[in-house]
C-alpha angles and dihedrals in degrees: 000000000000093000094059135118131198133188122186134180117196111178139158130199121206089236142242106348092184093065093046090265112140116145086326101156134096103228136009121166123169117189120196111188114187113188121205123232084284096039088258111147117268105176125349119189138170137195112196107177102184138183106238143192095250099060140309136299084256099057089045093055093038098183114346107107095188144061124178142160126191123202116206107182135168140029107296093061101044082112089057095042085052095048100041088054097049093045086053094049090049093040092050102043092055092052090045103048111118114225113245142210113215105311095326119096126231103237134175082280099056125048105340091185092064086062107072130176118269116247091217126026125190133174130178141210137178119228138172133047112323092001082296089164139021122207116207117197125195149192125183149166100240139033084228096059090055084044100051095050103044077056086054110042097039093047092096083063092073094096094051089043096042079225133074101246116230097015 
């Protein structure tokens, strides 16, 4: 229906790190299909997380434990889908910004050690018909930063749930 909204939260966590498990499996693949009112496809999306020849699932993903989207779609949570993409922009800016030294900018030819990888990284993009949905996708550190996010950026949802997510 055209007055419905959907949130969805996909995410994946690299194991039990107490018992030596961190991303320590061959194969994982999670598919989420959303149709549209005349089973059209609305968004289609795959994760395929593979053992390879070059190496294991561990060594791709090096030290993120965590990899998440989050779909917002319909009318009801275009505040959240605004929100969610301005708080990204703004996260992501500010954990991307490259130190600099007067005008001049540090680059992959000048002081590797001053870049350093980001502990959460988010990215968003709109889909569907009139921007109807926007899809966030994550990778972070630790289990607590996603959690902590999702907490933040869906707490304007309590009205509409009757209950604070992720609280």
């Amino acid at each position: 229906m055209s007055d419905s909204s959907l949130l969805l939260v996909d995410w994946i966590t690299s194991g039990r790190h107490e018992r030596g498990e961190k991303w320590d499996f061959d194969l994982y693949k999670s598919t989420n299909q959303i149709f549209h009112d005349d089973d059209e496809p609305l968004f289609l999306d795959t994760i395929l997380l593979e053992k390879g020849t070059c190496g294991g699932i561990a060594e791709r993903m090096q030290d993120y434990e965590v990899i998440a989207m989050v779909i917002l779609l319909g009318p009801k949570l275009k505040h959240v889908q605004n929100q969610i993409q301005e708080d990204v922009k703004k996260i992501m800016s500010q954990s991307l910004h490259m130190p600099t030294i007067g005008s001049r900018q540090y680059t992959s030819g000048h002081n590797d050690q001053c870049l350093t990888k980001p502990n959460f990284l988010a990215s968003c993009s709109v889909f569907g018909p009139k921007g109807i949905g926007v899809v966030t996708r994550i990778a972070a550190t630790t289990t607590e930063s996603v959690y902590n996010f999702l907490q933040h950026q869906l707490s304007s949802m309590e009205p509409l749930l009757g209950v604070r997510p992720y609280s």
